[in-house]
mmCIF file with all atom_site columns, C-alpha atoms in Angstrom:
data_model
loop_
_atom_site.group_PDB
_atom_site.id
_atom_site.type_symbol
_atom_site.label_atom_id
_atom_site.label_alt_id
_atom_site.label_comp_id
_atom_site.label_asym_id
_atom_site.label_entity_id
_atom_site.label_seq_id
_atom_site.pdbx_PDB_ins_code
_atom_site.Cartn_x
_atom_site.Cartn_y
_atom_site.Cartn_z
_atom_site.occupancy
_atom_site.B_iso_or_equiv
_atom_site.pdbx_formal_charge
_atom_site.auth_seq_id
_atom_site.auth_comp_id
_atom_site.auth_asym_id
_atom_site.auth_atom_id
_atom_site.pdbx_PDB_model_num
ATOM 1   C CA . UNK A 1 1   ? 84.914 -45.459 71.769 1.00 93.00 ? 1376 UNK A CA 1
ATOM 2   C CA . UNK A 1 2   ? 85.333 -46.594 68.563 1.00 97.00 ? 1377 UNK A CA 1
ATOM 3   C CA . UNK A 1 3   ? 86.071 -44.794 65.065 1.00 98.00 ? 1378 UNK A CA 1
ATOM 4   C CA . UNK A 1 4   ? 83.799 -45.608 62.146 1.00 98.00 ? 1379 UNK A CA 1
ATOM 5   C CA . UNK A 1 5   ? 84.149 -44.626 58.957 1.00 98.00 ? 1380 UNK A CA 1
ATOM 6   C CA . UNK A 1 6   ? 81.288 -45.247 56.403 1.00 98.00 ? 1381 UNK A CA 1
ATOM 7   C CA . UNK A 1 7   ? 81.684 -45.899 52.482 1.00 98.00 ? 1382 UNK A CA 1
ATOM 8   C CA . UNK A 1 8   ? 77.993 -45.501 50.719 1.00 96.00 ? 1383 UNK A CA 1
ATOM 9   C CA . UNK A 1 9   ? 77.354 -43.868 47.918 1.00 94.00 ? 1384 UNK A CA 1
ATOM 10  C CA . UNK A 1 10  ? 73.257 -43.288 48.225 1.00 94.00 ? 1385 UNK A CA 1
ATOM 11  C CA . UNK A 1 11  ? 72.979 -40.418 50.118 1.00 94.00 ? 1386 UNK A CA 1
ATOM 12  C CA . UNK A 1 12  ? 70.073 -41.504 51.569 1.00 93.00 ? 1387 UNK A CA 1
ATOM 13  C CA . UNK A 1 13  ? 71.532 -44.964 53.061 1.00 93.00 ? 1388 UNK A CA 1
ATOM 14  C CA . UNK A 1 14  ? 74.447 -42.939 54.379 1.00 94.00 ? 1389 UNK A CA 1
ATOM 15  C CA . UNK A 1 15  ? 72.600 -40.259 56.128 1.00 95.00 ? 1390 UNK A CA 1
ATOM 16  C CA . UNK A 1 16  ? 70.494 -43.434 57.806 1.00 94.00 ? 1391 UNK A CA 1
ATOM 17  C CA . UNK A 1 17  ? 73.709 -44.936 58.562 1.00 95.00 ? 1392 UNK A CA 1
ATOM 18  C CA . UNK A 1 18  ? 75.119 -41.930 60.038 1.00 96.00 ? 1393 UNK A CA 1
ATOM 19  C CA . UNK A 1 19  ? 72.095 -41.092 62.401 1.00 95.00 ? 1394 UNK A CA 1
ATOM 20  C CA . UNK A 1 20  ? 72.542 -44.891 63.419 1.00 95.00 ? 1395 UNK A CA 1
ATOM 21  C CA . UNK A 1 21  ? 75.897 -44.583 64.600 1.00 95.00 ? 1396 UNK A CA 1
ATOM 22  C CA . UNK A 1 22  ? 75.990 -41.297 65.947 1.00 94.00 ? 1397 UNK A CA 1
ATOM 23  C CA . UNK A 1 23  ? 73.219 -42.029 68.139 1.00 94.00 ? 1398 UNK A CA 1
ATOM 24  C CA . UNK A 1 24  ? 75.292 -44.822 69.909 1.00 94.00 ? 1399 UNK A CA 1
ATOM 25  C CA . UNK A 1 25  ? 77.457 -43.614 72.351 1.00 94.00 ? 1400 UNK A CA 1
ATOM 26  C CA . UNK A 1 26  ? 80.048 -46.909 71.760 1.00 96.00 ? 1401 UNK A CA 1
ATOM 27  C CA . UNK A 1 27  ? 81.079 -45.420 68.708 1.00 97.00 ? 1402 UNK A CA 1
ATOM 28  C CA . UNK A 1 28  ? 82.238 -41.821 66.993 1.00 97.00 ? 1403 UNK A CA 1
ATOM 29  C CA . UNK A 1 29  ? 81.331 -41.413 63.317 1.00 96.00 ? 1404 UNK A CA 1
ATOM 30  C CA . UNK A 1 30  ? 84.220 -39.892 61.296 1.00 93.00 ? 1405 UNK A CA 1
ATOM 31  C CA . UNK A 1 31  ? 83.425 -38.250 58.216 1.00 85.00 ? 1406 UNK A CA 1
ATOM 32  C CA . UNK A 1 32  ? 81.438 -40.687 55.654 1.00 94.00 ? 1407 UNK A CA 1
ATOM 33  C CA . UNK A 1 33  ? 82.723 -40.924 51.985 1.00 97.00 ? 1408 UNK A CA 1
ATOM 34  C CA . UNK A 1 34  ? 80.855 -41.978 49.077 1.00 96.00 ? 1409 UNK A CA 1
ATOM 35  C CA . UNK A 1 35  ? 83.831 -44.247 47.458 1.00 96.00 ? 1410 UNK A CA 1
ATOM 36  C CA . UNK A 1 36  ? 85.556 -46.864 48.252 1.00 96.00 ? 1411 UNK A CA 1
ATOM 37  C CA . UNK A 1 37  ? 88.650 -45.769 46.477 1.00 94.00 ? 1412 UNK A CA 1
ATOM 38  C CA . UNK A 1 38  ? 89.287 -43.315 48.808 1.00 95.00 ? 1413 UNK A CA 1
ATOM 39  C CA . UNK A 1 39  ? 89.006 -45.391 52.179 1.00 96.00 ? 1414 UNK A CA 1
ATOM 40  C CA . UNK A 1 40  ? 92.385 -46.649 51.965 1.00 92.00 ? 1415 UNK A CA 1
ATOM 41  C CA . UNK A 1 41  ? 93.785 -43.463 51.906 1.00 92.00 ? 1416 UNK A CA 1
ATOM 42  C CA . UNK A 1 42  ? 91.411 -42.056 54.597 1.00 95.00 ? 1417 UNK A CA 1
ATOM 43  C CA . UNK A 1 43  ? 92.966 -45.035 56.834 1.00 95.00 ? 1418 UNK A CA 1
ATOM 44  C CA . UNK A 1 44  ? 96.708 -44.083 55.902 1.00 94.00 ? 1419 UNK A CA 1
ATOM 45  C CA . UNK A 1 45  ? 96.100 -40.549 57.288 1.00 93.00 ? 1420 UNK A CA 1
ATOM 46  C CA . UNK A 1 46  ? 93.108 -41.251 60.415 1.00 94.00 ? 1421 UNK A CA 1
ATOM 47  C CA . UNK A 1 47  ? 92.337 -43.897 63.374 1.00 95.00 ? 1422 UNK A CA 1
ATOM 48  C CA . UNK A 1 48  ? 89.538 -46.067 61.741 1.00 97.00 ? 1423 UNK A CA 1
ATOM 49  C CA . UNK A 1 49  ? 88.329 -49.133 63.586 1.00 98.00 ? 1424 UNK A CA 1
ATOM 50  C CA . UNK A 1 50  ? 85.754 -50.100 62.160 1.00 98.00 ? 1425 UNK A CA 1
ATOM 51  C CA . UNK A 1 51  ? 84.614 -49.890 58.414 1.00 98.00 ? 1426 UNK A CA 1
ATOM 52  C CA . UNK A 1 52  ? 80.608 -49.971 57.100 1.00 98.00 ? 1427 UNK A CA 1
ATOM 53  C CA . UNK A 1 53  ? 81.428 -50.926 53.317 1.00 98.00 ? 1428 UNK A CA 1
ATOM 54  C CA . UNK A 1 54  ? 79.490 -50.890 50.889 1.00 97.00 ? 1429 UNK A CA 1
ATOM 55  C CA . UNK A 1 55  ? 79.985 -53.032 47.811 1.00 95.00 ? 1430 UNK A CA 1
ATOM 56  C CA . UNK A 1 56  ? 78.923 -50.613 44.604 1.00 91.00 ? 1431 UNK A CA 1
ATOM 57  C CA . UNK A 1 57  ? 80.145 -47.106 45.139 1.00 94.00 ? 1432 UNK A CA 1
ATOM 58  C CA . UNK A 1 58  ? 81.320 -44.010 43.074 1.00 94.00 ? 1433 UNK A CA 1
ATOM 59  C CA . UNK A 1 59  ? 83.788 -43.518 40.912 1.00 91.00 ? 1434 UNK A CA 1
ATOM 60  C CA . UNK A 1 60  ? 83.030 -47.134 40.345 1.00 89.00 ? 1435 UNK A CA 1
ATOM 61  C CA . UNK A 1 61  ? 85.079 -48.791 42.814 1.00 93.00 ? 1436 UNK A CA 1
ATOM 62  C CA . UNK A 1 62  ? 84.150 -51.913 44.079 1.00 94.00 ? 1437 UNK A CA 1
ATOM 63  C CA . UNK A 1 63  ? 84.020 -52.308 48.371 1.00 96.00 ? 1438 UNK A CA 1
ATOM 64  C CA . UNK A 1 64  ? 85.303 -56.039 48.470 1.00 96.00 ? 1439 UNK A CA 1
ATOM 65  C CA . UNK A 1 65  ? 88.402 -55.023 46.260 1.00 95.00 ? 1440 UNK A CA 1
ATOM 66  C CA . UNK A 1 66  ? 88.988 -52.478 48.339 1.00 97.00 ? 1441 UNK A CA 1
ATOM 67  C CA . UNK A 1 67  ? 88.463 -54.318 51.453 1.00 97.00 ? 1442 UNK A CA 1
ATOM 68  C CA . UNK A 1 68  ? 90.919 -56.978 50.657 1.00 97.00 ? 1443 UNK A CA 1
ATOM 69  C CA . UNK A 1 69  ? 93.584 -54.052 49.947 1.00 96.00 ? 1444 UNK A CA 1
ATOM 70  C CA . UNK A 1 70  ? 92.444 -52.193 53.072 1.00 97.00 ? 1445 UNK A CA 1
ATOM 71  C CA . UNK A 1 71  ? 92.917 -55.923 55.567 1.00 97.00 ? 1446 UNK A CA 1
ATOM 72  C CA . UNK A 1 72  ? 96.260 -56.404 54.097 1.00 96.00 ? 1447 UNK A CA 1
ATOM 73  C CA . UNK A 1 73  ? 97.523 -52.916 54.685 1.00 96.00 ? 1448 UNK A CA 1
ATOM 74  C CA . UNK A 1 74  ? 95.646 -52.862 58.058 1.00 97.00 ? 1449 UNK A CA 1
ATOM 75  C CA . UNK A 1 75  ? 94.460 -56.480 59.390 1.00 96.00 ? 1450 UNK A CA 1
ATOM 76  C CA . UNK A 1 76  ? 93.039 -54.849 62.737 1.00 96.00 ? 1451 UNK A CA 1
ATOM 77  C CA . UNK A 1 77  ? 90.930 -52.881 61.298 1.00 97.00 ? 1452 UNK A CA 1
ATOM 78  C CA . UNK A 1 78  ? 87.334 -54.386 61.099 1.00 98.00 ? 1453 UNK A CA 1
ATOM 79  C CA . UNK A 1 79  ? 84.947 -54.031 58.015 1.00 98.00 ? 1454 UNK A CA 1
ATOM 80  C CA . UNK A 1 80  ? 81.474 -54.780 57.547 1.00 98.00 ? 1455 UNK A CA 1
ATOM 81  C CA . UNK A 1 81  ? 80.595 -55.075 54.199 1.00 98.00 ? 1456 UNK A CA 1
ATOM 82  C CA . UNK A 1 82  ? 76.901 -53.644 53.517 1.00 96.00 ? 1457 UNK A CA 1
ATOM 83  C CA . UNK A 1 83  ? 74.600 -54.318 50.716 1.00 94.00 ? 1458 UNK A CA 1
ATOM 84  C CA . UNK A 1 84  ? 71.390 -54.831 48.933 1.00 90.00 ? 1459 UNK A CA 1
ATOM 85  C CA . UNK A 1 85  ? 71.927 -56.766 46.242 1.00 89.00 ? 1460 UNK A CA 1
ATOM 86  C CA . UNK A 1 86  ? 71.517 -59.948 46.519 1.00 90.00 ? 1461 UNK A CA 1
ATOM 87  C CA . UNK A 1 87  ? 74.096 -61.237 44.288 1.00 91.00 ? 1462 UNK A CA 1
ATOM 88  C CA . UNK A 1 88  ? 75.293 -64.781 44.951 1.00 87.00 ? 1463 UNK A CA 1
ATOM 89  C CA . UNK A 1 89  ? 79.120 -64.440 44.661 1.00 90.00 ? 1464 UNK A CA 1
ATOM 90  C CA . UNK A 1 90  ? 79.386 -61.080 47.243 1.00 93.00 ? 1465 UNK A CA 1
ATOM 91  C CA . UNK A 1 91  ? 79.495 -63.779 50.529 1.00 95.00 ? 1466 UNK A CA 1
ATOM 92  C CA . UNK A 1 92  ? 81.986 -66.178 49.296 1.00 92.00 ? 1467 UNK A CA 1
ATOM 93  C CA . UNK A 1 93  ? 84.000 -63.157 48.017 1.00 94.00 ? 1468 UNK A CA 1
ATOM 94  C CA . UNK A 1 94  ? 84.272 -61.176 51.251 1.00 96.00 ? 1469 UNK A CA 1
ATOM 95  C CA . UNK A 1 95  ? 85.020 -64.246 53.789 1.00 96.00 ? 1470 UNK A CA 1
ATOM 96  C CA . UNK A 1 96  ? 87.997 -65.449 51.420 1.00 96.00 ? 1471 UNK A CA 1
ATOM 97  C CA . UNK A 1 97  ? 89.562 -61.522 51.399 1.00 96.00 ? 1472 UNK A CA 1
ATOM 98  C CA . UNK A 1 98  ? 89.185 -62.081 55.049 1.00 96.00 ? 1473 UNK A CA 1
ATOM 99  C CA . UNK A 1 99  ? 86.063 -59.579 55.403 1.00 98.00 ? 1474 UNK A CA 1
ATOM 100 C CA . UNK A 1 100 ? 84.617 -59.357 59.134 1.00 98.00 ? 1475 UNK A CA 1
ATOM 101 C CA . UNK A 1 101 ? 81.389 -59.633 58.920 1.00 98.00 ? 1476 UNK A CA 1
ATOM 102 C CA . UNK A 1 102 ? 78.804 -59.005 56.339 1.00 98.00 ? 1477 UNK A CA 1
ATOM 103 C CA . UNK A 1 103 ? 74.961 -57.348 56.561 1.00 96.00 ? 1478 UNK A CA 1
ATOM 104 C CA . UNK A 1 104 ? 72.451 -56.618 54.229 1.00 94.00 ? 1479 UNK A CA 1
ATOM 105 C CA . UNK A 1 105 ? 71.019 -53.716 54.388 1.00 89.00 ? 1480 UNK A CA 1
ATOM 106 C CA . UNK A 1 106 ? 67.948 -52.871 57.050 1.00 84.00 ? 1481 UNK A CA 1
ATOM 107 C CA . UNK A 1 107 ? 66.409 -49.375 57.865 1.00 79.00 ? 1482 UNK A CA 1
ATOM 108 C CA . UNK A 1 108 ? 66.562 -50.409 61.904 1.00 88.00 ? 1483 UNK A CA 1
ATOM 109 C CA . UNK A 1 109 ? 68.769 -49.033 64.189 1.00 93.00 ? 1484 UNK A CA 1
ATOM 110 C CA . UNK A 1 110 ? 69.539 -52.092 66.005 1.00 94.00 ? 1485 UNK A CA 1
ATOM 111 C CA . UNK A 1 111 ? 70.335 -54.539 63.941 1.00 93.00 ? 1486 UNK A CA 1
ATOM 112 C CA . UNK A 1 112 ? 73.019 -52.749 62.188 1.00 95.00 ? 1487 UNK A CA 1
ATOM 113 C CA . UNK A 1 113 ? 74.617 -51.513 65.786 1.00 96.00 ? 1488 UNK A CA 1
ATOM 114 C CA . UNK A 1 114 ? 74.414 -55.267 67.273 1.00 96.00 ? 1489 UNK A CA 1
ATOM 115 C CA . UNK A 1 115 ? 76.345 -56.222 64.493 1.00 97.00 ? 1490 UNK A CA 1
ATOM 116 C CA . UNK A 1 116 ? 78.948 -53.722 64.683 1.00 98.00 ? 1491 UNK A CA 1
ATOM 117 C CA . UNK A 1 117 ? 79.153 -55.170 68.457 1.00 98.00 ? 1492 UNK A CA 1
ATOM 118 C CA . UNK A 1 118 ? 79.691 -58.102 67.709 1.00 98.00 ? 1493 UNK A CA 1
ATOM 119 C CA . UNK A 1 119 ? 81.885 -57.845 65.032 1.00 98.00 ? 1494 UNK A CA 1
ATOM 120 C CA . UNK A 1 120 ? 84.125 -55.496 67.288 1.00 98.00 ? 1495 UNK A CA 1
ATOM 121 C CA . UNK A 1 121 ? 83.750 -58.117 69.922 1.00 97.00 ? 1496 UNK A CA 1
ATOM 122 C CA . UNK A 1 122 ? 85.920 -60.667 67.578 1.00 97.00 ? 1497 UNK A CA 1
ATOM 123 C CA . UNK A 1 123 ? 82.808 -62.293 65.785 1.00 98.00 ? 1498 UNK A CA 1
ATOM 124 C CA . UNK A 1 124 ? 83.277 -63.029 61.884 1.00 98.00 ? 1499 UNK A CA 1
ATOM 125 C CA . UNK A 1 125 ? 78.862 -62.588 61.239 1.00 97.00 ? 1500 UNK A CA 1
ATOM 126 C CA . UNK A 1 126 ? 77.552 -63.772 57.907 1.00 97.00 ? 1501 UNK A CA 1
ATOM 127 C CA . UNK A 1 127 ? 74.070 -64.109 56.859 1.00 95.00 ? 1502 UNK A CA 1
ATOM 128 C CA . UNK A 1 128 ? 73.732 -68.042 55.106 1.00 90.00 ? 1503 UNK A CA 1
ATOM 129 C CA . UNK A 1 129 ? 72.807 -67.078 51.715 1.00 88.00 ? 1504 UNK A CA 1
ATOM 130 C CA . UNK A 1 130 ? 71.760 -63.954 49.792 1.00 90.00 ? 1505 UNK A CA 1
ATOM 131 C CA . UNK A 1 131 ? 68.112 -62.897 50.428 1.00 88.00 ? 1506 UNK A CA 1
ATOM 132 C CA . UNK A 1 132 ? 65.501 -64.807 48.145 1.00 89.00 ? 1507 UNK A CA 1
ATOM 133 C CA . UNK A 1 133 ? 65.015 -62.952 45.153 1.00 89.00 ? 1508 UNK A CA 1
ATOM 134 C CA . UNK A 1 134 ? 62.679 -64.023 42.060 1.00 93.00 ? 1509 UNK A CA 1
ATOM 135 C CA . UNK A 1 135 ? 63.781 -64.047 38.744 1.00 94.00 ? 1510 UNK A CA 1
ATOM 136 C CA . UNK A 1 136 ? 60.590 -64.869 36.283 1.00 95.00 ? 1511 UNK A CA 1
ATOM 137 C CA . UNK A 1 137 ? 59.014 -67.823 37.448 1.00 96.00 ? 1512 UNK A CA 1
ATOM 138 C CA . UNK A 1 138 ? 62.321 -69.126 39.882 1.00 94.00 ? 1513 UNK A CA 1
ATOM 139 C CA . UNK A 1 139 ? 63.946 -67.622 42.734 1.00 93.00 ? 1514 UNK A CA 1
ATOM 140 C CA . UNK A 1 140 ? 67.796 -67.152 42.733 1.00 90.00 ? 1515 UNK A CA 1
ATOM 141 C CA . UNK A 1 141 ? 67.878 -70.411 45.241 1.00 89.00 ? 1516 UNK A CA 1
ATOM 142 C CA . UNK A 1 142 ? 66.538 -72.386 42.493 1.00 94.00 ? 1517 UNK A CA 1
ATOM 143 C CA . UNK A 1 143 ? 69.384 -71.682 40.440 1.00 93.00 ? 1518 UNK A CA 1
ATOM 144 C CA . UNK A 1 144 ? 72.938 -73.802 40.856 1.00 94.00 ? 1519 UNK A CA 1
ATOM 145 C CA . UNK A 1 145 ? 76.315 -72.153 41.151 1.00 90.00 ? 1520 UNK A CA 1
ATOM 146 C CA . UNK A 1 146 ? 77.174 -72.979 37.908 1.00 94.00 ? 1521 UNK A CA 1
ATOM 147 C CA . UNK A 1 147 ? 74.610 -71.369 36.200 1.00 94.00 ? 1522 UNK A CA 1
ATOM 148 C CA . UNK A 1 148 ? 74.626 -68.258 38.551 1.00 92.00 ? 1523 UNK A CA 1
ATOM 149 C CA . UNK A 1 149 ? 78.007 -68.087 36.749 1.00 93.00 ? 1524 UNK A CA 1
ATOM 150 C CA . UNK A 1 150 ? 77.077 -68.442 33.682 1.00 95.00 ? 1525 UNK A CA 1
ATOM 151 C CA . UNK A 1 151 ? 74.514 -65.616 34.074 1.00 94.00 ? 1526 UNK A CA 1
ATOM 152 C CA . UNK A 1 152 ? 76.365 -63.505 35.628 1.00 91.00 ? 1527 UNK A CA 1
ATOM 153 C CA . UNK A 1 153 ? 78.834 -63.469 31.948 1.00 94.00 ? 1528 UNK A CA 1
ATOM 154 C CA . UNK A 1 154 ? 75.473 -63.237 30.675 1.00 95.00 ? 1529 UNK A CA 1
ATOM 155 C CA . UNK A 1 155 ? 74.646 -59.724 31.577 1.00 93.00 ? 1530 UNK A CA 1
ATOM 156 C CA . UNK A 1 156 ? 77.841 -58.560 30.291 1.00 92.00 ? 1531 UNK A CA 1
ATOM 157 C CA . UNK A 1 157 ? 76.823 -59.432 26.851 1.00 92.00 ? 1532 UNK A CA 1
ATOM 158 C CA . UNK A 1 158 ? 79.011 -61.843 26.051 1.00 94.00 ? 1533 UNK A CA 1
ATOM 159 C CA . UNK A 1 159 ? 79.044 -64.488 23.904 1.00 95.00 ? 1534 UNK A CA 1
ATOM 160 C CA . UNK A 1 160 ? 78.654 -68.056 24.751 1.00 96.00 ? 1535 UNK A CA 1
ATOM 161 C CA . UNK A 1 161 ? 82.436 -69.060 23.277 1.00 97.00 ? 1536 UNK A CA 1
ATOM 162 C CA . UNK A 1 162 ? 83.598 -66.227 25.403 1.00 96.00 ? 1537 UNK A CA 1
ATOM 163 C CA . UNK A 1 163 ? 81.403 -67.063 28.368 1.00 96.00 ? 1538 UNK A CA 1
ATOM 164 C CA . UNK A 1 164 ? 83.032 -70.571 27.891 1.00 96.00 ? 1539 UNK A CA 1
ATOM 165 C CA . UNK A 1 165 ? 86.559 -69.362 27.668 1.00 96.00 ? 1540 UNK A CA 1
ATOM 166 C CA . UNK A 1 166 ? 86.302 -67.527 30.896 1.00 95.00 ? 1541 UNK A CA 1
ATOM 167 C CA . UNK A 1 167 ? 84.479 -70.149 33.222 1.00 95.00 ? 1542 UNK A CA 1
ATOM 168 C CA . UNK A 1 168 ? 86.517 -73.059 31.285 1.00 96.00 ? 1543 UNK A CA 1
ATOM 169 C CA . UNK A 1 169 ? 83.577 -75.078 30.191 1.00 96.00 ? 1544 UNK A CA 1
ATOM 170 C CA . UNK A 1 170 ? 82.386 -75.981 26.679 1.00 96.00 ? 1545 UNK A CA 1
ATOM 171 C CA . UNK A 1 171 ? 80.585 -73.855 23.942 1.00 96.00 ? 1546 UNK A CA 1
ATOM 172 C CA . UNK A 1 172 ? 77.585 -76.556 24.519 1.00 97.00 ? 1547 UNK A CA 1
ATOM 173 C CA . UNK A 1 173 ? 78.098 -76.799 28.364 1.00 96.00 ? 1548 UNK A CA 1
ATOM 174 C CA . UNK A 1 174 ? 77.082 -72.824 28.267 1.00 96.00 ? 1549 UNK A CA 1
ATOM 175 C CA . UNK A 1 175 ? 74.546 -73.434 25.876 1.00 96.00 ? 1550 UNK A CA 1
ATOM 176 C CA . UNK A 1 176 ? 72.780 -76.364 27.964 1.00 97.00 ? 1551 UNK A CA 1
ATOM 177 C CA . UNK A 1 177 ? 73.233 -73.986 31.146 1.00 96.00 ? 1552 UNK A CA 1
ATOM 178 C CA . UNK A 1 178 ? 71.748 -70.998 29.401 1.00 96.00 ? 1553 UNK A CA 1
ATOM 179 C CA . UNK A 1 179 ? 68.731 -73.285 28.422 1.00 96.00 ? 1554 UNK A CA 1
ATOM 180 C CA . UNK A 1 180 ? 68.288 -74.963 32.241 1.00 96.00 ? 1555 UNK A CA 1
ATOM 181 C CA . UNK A 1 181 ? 67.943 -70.933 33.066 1.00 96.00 ? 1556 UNK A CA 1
ATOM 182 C CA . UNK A 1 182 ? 65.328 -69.991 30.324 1.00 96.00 ? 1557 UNK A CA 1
ATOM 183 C CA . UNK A 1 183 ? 63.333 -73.202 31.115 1.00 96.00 ? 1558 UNK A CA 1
ATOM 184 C CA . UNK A 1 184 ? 63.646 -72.345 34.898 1.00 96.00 ? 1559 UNK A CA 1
ATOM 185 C CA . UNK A 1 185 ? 62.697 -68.129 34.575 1.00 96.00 ? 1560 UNK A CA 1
ATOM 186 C CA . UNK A 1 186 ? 60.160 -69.098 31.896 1.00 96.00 ? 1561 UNK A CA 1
ATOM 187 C CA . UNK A 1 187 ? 61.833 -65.840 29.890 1.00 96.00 ? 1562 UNK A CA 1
ATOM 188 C CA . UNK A 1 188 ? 61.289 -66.662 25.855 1.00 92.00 ? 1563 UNK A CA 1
ATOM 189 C CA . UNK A 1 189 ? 64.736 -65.613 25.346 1.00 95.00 ? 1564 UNK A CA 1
ATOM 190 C CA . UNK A 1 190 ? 68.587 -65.208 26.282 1.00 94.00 ? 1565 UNK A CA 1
ATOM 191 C CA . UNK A 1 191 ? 67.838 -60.985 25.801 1.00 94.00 ? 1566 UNK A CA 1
ATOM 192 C CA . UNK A 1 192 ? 65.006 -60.955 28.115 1.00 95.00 ? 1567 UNK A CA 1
ATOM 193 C CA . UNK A 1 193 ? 66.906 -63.663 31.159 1.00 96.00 ? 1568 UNK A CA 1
ATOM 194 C CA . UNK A 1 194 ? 69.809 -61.137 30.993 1.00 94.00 ? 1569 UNK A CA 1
ATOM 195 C CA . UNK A 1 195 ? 68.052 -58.027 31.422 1.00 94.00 ? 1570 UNK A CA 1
ATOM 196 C CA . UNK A 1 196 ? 65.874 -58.815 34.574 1.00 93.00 ? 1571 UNK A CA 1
ATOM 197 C CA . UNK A 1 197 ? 68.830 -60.982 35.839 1.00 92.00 ? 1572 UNK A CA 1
ATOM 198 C CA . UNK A 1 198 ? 70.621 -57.453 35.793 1.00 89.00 ? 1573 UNK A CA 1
ATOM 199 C CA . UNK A 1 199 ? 67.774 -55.366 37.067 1.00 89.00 ? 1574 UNK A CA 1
ATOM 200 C CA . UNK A 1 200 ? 67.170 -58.021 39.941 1.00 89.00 ? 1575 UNK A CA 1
ATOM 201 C CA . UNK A 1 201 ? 70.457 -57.429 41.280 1.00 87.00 ? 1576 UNK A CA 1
ATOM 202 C CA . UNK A 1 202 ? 70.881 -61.736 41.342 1.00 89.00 ? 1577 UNK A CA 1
ATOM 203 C CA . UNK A 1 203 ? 74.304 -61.553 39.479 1.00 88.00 ? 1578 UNK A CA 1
ATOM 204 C CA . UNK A 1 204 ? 75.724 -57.765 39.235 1.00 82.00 ? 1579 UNK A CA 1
ATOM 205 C CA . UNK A 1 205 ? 78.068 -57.998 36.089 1.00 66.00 ? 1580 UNK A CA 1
ATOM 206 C CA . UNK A 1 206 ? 81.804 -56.348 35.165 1.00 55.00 ? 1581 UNK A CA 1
ATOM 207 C CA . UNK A 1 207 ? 83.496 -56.410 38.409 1.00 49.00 ? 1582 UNK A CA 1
ATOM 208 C CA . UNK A 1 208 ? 86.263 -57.923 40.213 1.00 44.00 ? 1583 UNK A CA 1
ATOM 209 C CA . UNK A 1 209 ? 87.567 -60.929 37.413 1.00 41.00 ? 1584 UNK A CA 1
ATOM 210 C CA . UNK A 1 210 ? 84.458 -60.889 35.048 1.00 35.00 ? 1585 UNK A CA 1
#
């Protein structure tokens, strides 16, 4: 039997998660915690083989940061990282920390408990992209990488130069990106593309090296 620890902190997506697991007699729930911060130390001091992540939790700690610090401190431990948001850099982030497997969020039973057996089983399971989410009149797989970037500094509020300085691309480059966005969302303004880019959950700003 396997020991699973889960990191969520909506109380109602934990309690789910928790009825999941302790229904399944492959695996025994340890006590849930709502922060990632504190999962490290729960593995220093308790048996955990497997870890449900999740990637915004209190005290604001972020689940892939402390994922990566979690694999290198114990690399047989398994983590799945859990979300809802569908923002476009949380894939590529958790398969280069090294991340198990990776599942967004369902309110069924079995599709969260075949993944755990399979990702105890030795499979790495990703989905292929972030679910499709609108944004105006686009949907986030209408957008490139590059400007996913650039909106994602965007919600932060910063300027273009400083948008520029930390992707390494021109004043005009952000500019011209920023427009392709606005002409794409049909939003009248830069305000208005960074506010529902936020409350979509597309980019999720301030975190990790934004």
């Amino acid at each position: 039997m396997y020991n699973v620890l889960i990191v969520e902190d909506d109380p109602m997506a934990r309690k789910l998660m928790e009825i999941f697991v302790s229904a399944s007699s492959r695996y025994r729930l340890v006590p849930s915690i709502d922060s990632a911060a504190m999962a490290e130390l729960y593995c220093m001091t308790n048996p955990v083989d497997l870890i449900l992540m999740d990637v915004q939790t209190a005290l604001d700690a972020n689940g892939i940061e402390f994922s990566e610090k979690i694999k290198k401190r114990f690399p047989n431990t398994k983590i799945i990282i859990i979300t809802s948001q569908p923002e476009f850099s949380y894939i590529k982030r958790a398969k280069k920390i090294g991340v198990d497997s990776f599942w967004y969020k369902e309110p069924t039973a079995d599709a969260l408990i075949r993944l755990m057996d399979r990702t105890m089983q030795g499979e790495s399971v990703y989905p292929d992209a972030p679910p499709k989410t609108r944004l105006g009149a686009a949907y986030n797989s209408d957008f490139t990488t590059r400007e996913l970037e650039v909106l994602r500094e965007l919600v932060t509020g910063k300027t273009d130069a400083a948008i520029a300085e930390t992707l390494c691309i021109s004043v005009t480059r952000v500019k011209q990106h920023i427009q392709s966005l606005r002409e794409k969302t049909q939003f009248s303004n830069r305000t208005e593309l960074a506010v529902k880019a936020r409350e979509s959950g597309i980019v999720i700003g301030n975190y990790g090296d934004s």
